[in-house]
Coordinates of N, CA and C in Angstrom, one line a residue:
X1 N 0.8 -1.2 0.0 CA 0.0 0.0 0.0 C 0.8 1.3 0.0
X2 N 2.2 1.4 0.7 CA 2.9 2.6 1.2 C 3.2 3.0 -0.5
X3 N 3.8 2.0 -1.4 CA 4.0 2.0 -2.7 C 3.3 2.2 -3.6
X4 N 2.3 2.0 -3.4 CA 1.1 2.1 -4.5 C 0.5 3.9 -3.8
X5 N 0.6 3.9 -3.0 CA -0.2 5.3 -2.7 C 1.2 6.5 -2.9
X6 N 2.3 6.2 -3.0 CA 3.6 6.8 -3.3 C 3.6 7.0 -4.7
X7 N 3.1 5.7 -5.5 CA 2.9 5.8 -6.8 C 1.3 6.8 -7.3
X8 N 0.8 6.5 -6.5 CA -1.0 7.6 -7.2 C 0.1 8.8 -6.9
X9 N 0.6 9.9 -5.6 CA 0.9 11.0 -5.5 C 2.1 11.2 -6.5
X10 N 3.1 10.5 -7.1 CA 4.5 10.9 -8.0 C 3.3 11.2 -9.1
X11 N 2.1 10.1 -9.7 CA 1.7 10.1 -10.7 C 1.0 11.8 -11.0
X12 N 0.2 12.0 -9.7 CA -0.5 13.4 -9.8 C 0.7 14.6 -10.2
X13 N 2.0 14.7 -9.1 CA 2.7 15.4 -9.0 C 3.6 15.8 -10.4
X14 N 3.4 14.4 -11.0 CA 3.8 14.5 -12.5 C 2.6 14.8 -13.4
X15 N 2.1 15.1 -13.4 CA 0.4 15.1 -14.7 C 0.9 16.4 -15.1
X16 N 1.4 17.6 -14.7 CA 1.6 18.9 -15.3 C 2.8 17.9 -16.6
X17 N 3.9 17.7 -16.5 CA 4.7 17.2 -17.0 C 4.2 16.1 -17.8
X18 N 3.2 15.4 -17.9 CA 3.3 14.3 -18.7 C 2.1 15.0 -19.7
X19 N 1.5 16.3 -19.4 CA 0.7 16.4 -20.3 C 1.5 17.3 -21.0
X20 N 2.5 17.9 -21.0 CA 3.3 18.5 -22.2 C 4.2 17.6 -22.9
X21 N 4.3 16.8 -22.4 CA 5.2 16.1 -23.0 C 4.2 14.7 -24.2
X22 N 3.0 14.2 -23.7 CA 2.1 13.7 -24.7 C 1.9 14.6 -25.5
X23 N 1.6 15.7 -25.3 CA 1.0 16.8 -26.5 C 2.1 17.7 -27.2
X24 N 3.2 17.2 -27.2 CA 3.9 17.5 -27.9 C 4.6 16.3 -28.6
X25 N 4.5 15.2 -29.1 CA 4.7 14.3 -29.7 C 4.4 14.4 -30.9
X26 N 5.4 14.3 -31.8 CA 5.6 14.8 -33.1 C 5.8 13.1 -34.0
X27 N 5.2 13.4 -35.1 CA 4.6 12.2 -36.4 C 6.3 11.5 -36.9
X28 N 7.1 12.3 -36.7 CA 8.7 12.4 -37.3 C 9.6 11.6 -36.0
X29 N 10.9 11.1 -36.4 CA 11.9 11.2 -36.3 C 12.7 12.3 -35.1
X30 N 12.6 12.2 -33.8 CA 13.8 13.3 -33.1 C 15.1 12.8 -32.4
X31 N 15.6 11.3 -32.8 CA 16.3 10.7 -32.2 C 16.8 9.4 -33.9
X32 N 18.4 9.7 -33.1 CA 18.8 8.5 -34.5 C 20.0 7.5 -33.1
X33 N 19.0 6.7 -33.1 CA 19.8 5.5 -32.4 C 21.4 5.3 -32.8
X34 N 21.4 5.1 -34.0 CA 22.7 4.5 -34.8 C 23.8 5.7 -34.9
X35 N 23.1 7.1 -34.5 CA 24.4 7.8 -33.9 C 24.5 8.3 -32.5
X36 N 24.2 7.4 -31.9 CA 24.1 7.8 -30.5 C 24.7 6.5 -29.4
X37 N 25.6 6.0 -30.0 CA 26.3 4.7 -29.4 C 27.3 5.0 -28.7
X38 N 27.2 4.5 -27.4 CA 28.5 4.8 -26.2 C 30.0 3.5 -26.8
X39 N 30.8 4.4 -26.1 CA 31.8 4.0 -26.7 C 32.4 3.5 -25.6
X40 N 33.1 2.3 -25.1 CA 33.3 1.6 -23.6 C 34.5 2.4 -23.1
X41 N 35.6 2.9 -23.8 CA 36.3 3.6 -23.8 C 36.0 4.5 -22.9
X42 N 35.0 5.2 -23.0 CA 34.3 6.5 -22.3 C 34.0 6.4 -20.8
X43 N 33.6 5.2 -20.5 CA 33.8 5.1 -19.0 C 34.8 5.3 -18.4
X44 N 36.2 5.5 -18.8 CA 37.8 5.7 -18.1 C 37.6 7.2 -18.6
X45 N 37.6 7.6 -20.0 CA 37.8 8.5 -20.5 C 36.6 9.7 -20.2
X46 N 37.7 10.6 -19.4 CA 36.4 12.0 -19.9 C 36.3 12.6 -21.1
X47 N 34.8 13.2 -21.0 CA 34.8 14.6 -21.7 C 35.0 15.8 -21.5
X48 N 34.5 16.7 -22.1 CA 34.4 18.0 -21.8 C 33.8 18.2 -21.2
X49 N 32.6 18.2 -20.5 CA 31.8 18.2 -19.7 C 32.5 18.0 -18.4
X50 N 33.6 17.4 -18.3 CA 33.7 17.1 -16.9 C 34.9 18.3 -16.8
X51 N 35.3 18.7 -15.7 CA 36.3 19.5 -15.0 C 37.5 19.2 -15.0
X52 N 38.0 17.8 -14.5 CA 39.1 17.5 -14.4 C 39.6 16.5 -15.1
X53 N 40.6 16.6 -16.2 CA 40.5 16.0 -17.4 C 40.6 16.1 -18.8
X54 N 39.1 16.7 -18.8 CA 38.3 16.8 -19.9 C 39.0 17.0 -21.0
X55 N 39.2 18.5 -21.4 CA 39.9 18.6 -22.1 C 41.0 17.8 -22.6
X56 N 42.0 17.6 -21.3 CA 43.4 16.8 -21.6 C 43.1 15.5 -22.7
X57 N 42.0 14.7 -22.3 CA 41.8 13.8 -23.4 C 40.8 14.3 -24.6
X58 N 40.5 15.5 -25.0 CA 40.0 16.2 -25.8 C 39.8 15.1 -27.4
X59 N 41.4 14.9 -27.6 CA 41.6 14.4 -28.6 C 41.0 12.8 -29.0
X60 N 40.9 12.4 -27.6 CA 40.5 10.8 -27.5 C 38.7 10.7 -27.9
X61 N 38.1 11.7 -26.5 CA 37.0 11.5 -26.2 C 36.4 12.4 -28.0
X62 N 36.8 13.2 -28.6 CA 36.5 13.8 -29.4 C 36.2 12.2 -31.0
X63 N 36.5 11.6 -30.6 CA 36.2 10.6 -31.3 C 34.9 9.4 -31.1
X64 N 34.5 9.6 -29.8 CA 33.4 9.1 -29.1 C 32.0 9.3 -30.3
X65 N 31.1 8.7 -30.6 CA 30.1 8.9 -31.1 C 29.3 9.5 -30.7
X66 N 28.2 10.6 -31.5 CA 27.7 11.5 -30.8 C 28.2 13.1 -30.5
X67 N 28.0 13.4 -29.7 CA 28.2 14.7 -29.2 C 28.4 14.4 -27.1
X68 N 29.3 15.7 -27.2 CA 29.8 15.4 -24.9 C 27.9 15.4 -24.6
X69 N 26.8 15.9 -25.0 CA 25.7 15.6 -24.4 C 25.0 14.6 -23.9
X70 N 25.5 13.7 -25.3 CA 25.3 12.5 -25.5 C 26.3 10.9 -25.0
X71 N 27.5 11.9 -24.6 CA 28.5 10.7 -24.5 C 28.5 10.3 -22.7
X72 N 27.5 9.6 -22.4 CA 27.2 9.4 -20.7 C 27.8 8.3 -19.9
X73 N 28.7 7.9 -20.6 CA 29.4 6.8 -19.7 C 30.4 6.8 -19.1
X74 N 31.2 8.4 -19.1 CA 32.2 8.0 -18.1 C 31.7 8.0 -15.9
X75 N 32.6 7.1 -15.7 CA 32.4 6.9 -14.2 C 33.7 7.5 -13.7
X76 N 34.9 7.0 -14.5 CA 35.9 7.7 -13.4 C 36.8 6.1 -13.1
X77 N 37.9 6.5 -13.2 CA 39.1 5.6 -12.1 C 38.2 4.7 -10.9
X78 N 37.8 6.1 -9.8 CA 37.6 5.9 -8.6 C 36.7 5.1 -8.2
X79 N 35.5 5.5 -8.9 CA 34.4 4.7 -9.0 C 34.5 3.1 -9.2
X80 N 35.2 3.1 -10.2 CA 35.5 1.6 -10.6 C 36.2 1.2 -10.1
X81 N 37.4 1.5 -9.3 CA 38.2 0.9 -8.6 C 37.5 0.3 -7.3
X82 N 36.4 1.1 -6.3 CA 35.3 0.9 -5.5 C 34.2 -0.3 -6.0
X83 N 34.4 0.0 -7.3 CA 33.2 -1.6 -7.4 C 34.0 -2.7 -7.8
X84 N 35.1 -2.4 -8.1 CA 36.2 -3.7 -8.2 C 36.2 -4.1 -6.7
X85 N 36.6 -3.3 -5.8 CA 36.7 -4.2 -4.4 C 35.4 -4.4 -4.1
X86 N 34.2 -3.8 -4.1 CA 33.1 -4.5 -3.5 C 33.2 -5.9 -4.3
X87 N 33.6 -6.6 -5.4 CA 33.1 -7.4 -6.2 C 33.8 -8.5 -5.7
X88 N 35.4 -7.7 -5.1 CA 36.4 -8.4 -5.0 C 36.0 -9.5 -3.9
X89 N 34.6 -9.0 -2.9 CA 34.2 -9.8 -1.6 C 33.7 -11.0 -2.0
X90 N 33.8 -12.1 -1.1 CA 33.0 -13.8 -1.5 C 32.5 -13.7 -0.1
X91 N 31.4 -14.4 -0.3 CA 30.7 -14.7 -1.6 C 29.8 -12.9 -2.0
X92 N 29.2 -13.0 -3.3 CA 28.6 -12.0 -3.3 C 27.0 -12.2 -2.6
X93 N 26.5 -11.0 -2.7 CA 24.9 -10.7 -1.8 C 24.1 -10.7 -2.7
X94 N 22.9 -11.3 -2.9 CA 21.6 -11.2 -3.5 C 21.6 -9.4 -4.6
X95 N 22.0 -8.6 -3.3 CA 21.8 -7.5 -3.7 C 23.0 -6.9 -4.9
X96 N 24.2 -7.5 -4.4 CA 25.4 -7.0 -5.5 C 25.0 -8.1 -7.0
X97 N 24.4 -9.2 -6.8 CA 24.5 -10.1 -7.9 C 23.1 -8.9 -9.0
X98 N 22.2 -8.6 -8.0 CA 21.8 -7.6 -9.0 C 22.3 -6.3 -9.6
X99 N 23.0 -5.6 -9.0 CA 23.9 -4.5 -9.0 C 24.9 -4.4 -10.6
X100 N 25.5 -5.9 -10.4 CA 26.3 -6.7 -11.3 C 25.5 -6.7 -12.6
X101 N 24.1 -7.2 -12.6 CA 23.6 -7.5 -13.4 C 22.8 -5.9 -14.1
X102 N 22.5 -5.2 -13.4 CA 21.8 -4.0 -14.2 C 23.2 -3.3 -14.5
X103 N 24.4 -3.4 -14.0 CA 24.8 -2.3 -14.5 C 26.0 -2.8 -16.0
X104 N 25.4 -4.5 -15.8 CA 26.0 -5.2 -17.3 C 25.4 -4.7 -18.4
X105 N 23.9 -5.3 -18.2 CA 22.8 -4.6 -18.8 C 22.6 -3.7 -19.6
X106 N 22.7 -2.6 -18.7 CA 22.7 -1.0 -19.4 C 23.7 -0.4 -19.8
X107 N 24.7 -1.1 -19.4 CA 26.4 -0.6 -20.0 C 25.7 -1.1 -21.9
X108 N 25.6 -2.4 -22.0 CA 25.4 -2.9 -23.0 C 24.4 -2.4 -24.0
X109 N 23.1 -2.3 -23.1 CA 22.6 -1.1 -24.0 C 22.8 -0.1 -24.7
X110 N 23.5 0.6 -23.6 CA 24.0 2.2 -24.0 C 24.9 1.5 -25.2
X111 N 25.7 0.7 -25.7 CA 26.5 0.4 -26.3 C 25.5 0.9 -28.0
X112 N 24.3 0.8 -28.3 CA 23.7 0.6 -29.3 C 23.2 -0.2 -30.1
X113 N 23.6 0.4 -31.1 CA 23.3 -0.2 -32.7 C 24.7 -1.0 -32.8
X114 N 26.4 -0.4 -32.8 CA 27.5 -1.1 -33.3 C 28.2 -0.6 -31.8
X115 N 29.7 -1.9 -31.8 CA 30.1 -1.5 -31.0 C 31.5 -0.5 -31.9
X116 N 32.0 0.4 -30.6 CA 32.8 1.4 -31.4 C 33.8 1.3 -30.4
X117 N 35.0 1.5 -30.5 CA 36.0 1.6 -29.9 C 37.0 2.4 -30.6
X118 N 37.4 4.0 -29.8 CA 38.3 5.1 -29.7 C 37.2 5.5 -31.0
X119 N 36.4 5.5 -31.4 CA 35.4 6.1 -32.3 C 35.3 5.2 -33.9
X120 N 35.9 4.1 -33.9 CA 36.2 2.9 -34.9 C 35.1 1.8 -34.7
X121 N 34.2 2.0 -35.9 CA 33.0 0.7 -35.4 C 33.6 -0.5 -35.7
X122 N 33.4 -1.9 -34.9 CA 34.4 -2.6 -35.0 C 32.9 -4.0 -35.7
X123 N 31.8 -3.4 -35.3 CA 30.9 -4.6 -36.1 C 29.4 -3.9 -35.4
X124 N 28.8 -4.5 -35.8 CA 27.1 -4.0 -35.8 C 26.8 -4.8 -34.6
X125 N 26.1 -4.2 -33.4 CA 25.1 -5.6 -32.7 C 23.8 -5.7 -33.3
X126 N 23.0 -6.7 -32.5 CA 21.2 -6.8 -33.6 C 20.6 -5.8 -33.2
X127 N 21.0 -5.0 -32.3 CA 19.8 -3.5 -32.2 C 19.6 -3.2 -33.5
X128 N 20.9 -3.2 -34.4 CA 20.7 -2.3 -35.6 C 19.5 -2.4 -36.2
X129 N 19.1 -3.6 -36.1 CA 18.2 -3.6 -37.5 C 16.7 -3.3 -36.5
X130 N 16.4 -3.2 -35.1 CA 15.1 -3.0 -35.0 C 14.8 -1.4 -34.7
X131 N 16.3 -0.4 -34.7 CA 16.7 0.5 -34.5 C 15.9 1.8 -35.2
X132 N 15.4 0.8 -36.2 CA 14.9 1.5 -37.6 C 13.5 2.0 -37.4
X133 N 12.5 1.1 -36.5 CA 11.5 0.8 -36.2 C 10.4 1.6 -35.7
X134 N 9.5 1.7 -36.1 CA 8.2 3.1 -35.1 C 8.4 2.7 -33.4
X135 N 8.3 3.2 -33.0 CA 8.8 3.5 -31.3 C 9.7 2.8 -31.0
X136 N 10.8 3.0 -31.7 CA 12.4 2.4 -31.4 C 13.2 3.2 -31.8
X137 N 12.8 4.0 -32.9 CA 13.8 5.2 -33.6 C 14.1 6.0 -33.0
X138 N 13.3 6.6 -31.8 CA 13.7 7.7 -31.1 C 14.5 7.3 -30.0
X139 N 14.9 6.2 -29.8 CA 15.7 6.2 -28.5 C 17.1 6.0 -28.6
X140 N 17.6 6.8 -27.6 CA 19.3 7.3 -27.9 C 19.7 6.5 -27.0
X141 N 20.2 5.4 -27.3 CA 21.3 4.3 -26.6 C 21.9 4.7 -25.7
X142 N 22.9 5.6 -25.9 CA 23.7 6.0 -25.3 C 23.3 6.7 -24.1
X143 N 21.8 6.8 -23.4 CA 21.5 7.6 -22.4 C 21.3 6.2 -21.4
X144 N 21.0 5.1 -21.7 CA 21.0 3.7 -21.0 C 22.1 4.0 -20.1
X145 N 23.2 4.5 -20.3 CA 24.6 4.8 -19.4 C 24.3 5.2 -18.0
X146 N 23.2 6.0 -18.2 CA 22.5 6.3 -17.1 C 22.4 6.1 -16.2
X147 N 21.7 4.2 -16.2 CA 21.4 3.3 -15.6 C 22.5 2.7 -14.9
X148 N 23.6 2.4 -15.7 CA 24.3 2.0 -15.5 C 25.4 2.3 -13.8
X149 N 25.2 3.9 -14.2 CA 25.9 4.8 -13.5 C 25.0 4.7 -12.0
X150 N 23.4 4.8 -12.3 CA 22.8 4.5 -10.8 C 23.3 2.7 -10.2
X151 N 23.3 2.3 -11.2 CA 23.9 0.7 -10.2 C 25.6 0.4 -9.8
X152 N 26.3 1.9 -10.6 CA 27.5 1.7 -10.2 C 27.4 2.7 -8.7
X153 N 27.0 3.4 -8.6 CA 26.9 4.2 -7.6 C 26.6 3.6 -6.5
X154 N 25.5 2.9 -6.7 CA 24.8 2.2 -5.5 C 25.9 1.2 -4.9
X155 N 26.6 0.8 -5.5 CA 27.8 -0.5 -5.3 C 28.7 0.5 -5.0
X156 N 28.9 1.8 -5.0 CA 29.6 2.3 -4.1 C 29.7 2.8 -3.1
X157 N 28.1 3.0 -2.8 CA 27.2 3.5 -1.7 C 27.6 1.8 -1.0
X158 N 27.3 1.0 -1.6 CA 27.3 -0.3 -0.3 C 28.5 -0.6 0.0
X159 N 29.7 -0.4 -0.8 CA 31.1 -0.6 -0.5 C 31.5 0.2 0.5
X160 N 31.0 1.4 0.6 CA 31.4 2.4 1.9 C 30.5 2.4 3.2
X161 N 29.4 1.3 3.1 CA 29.1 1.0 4.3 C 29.2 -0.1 4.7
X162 N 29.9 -0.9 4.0 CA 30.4 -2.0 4.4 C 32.0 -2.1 4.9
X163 N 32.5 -1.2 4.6 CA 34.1 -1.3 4.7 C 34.3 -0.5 5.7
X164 N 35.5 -0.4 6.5 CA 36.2 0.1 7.9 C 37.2 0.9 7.3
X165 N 37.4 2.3 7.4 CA 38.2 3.0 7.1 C 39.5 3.2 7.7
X166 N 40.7 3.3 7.1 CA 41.4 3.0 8.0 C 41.9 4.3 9.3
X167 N 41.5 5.2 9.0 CA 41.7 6.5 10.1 C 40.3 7.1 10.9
X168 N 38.9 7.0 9.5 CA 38.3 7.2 10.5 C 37.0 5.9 10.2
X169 N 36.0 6.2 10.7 CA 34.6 4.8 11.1 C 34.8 4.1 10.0
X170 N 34.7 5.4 8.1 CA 34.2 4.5 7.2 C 35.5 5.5 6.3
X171 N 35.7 4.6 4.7 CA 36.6 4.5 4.3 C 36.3 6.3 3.4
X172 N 37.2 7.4 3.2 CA 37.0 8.6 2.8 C 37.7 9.0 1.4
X173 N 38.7 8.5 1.3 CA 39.5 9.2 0.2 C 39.2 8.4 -1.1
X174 N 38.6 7.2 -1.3 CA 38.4 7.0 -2.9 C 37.0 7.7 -2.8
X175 N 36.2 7.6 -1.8 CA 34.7 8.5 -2.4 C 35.0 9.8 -2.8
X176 N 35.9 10.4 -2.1 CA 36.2 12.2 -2.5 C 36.9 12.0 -3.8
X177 N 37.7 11.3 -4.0 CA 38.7 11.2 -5.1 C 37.4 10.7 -6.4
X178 N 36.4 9.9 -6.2 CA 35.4 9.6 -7.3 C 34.4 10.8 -7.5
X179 N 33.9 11.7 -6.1 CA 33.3 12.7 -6.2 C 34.0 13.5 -7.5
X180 N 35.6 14.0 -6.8 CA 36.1 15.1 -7.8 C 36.6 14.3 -9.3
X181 N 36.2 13.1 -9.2 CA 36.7 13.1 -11.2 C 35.2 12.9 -11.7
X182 N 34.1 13.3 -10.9 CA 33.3 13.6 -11.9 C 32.6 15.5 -12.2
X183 N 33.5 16.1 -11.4 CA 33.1 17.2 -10.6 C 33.2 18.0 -12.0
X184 N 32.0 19.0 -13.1 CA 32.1 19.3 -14.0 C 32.7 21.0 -14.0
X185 N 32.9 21.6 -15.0 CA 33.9 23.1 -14.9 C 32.9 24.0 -14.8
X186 N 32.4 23.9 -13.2 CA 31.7 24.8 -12.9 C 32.5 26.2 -12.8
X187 N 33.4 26.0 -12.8 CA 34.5 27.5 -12.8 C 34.4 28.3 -14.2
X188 N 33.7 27.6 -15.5 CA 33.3 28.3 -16.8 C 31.8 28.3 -16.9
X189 N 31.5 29.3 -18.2 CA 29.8 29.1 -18.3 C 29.8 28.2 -19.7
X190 N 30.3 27.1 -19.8 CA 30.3 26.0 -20.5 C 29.0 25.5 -20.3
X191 N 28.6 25.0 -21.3 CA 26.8 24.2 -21.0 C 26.3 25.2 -20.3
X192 N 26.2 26.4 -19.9 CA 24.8 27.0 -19.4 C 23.8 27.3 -20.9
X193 N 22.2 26.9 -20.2 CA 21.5 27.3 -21.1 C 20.6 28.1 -20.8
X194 N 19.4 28.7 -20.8 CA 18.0 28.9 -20.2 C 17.4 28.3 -21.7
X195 N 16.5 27.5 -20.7 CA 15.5 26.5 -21.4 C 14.8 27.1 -21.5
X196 N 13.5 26.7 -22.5 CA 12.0 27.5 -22.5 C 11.3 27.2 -21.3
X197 N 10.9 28.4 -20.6 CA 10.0 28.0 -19.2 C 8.7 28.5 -19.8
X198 N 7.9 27.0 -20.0 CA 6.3 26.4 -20.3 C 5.4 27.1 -18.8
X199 N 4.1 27.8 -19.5 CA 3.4 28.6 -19.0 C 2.9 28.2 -17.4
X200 N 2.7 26.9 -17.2 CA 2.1 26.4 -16.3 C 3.0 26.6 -14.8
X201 N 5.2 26.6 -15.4 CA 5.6 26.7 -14.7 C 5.9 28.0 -14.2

């Protein structure tokens, strides 16, 4: 019941939002799957978008498919280094075997239409061909990363309350160290936009 009544109030709280976004659903094409494929590369590698980095590998990530809007897979060193040791534990939990599994999942997803590697398609997966499809065309692969990133997170959220730090309760310097390699250059007005603000809001 706590769930289902959590679900009627998100649903209300959303109805301003879901009626603009049904009533603006267009007959056409606003998404091309087959150029919007994450590149695995991209998870070590930043973009521009991020702060610390970004640029430096300018030349690498500039080869990624898509555009930095679209390129959503990097996690960072730190991050991964944290889900390597959660993984590193035996046996694993109910809960990490899921963790493991959505964030296989959606890595793969995000991957697309072909896989690409340093921006070189190396072969087609079978997305390609349903890619083409009436309510398939519009979805951008490469945002699946998304997903990925909430089940890497969470396995880092459980690795730091599972583990003993060695100076103080719980372990500090790879979570700060994962914080700042995703920390973006808020020090520039890079990506600022003002969006259209719709009447209602």
């Amino acid at each position: 019941p706590p769930i289902a009544a959590a679900g009627a109030l998100a649903a209300v709280l959303a109805a301003p939002l879901l009626y603009y976004a049904l009533t603006a659903i267009v007959p056409f094409s606003i998404g091309y799957p087959w150029l919007f494929s994450a590149d695995p590369l991209n998870l070590i590698v930043p973009t521009s978008v991020i702060g610390l980095g970004g640029k430096t590998f300018a030349s690498v990530s500039s080869h990624f498919p898509g555009n930095d809007n679209e390129r959503d897979s990097y996690l960072g060193l730190p991050i991964l280094v944290i889900a390597g040791l959660l993984l590193w534990r035996r046996p694993w939990t109910g809960g990490t075997r899921f963790l493991v599994a959505a964030f296989g999942a959606a890595t793969f997803l995000s991957l697309g239409t072909a896989l690409y590697l340093d921006g070189h398609r190396m072969f087609w997966w079978p997305w390609s061909a349903p890619s083409h499809w009436t309510g398939l065309k519009n979805i951008i692969p490469s945002r699946f990363a998304l997903y990925a990133t909430l089940a890497a997170d969470t396995m880092v959220a459980t690795w730091i309350a599972r583990t003993k730090g060695a100076v103080f309760r719980r372990p500090y310097v790879l979570p700060v160290l994962a914080a700042f390699a995703l920390l973006p250059p808020v020090w520039t007005n890079a990506y600022v936009e003002q969006p259209q603000r719709l009447a209602f809001f």
